[in-house]
mmCIF file of C-alpha atoms in Angstrom:
data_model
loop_
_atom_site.group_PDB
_atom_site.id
_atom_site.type_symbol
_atom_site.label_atom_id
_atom_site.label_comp_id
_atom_site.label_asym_id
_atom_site.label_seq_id
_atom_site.Cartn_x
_atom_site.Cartn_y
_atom_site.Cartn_z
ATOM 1 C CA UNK A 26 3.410 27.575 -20.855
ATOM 2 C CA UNK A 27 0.461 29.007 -19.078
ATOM 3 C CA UNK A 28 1.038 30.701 -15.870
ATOM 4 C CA UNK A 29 -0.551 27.930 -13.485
ATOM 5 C CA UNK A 30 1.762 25.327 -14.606
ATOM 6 C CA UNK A 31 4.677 28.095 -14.863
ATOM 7 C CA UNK A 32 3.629 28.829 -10.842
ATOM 8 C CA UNK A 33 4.053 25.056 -9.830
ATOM 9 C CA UNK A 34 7.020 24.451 -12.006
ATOM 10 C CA UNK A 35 9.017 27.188 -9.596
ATOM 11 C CA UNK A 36 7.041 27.010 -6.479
ATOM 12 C CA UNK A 37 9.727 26.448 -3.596
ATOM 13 C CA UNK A 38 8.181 23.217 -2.989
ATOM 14 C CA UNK A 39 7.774 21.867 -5.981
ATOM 15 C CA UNK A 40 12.097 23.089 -6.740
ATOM 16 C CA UNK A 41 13.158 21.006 -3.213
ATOM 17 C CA UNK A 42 10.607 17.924 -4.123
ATOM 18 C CA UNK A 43 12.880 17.920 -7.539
ATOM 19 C CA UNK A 44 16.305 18.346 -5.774
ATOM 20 C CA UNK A 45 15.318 15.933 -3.331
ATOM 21 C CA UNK A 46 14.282 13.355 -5.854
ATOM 22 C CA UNK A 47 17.932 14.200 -7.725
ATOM 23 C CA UNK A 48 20.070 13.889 -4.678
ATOM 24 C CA UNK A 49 17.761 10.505 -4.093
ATOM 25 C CA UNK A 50 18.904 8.918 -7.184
ATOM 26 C CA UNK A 51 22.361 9.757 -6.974
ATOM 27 C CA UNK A 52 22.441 7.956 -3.516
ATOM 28 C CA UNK A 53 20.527 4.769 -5.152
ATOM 29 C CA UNK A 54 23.128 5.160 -8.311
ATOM 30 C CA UNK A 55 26.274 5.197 -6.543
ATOM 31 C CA UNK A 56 24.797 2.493 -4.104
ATOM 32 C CA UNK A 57 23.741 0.024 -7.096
ATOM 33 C CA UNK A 58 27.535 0.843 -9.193
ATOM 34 C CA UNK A 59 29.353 0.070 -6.132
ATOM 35 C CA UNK A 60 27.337 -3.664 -6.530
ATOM 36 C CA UNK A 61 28.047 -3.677 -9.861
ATOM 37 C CA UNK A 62 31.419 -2.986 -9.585
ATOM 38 C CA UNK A 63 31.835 -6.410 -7.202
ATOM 39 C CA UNK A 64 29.982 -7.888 -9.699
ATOM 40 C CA UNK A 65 32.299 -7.152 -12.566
ATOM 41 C CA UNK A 66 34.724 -8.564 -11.025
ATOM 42 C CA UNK A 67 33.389 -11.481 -10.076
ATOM 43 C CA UNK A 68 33.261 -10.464 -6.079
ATOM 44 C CA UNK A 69 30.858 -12.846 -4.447
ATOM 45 C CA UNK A 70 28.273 -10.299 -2.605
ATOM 46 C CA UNK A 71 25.966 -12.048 0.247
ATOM 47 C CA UNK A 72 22.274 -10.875 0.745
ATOM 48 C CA UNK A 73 23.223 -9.122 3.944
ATOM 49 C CA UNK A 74 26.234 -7.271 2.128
ATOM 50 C CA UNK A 75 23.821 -5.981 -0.564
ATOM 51 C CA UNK A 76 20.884 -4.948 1.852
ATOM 52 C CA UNK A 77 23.692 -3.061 3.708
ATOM 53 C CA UNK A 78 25.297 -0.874 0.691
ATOM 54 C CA UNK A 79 21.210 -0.259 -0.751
ATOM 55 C CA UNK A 80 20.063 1.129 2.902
ATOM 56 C CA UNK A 81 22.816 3.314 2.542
ATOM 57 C CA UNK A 82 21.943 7.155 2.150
ATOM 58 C CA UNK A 83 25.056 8.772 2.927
ATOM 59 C CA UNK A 84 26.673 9.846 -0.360
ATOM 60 C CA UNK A 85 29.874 10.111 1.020
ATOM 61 C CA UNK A 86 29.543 6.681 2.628
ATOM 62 C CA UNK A 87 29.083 5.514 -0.426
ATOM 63 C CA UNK A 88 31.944 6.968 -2.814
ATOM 64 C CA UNK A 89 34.227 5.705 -0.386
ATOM 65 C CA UNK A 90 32.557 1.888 -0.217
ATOM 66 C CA UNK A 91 32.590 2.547 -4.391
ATOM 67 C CA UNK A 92 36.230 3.480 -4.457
ATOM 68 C CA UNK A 93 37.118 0.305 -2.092
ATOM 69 C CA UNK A 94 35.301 -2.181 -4.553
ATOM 70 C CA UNK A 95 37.586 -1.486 -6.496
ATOM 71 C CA UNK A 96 40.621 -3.436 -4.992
ATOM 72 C CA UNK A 97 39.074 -5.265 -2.095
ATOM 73 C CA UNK A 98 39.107 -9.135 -2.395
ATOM 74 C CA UNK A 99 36.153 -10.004 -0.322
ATOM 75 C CA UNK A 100 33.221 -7.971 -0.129
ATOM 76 C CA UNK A 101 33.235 -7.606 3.226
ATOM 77 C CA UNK A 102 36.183 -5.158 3.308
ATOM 78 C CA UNK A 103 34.147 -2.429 1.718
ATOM 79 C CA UNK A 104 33.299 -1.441 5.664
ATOM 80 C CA UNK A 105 37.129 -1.738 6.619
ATOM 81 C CA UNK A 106 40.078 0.155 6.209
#
């Protein structure tokens, strides 16, 4: 690899531009499963539910609003409990 490519490649900006983008799409991953998981099982989500969960960026938020979609029965006790 020649060295100008080798500099950007581990340039401190260039390294937190790529962490940032891989913390990014965990947060859009977790946020789109815990959709899917309502969806699986066949737990009607409305359009201001699903804007809710996608503006999301707190991973944490999220792994708990995953875990709940698990056993809620309406949607909208993901933001209870």
């Amino acid at each position: 690899m020649p060295r100008e490519i080798r500099y950007f490649f581990d340039n401190p900006v260039a390294l937190q531009v790529r962490e940032e983008g891989r913390v990014e799409g965990r947060i859009e991953e977790r946020a789109r499963l815990t959709l899917r998981i309502l969806e699986w099982r066949d737990v009607p989500v409305c359009f201001a539910l699903r804007e809710r969960v996608l503006d999301c960026w707190d991973l944490d938020q999220l792994e708990v609003w995953a875990r709940r979609a698990l056993t809620v029965e309406r949607a909208e006790d993901l933001f209870s409990g």
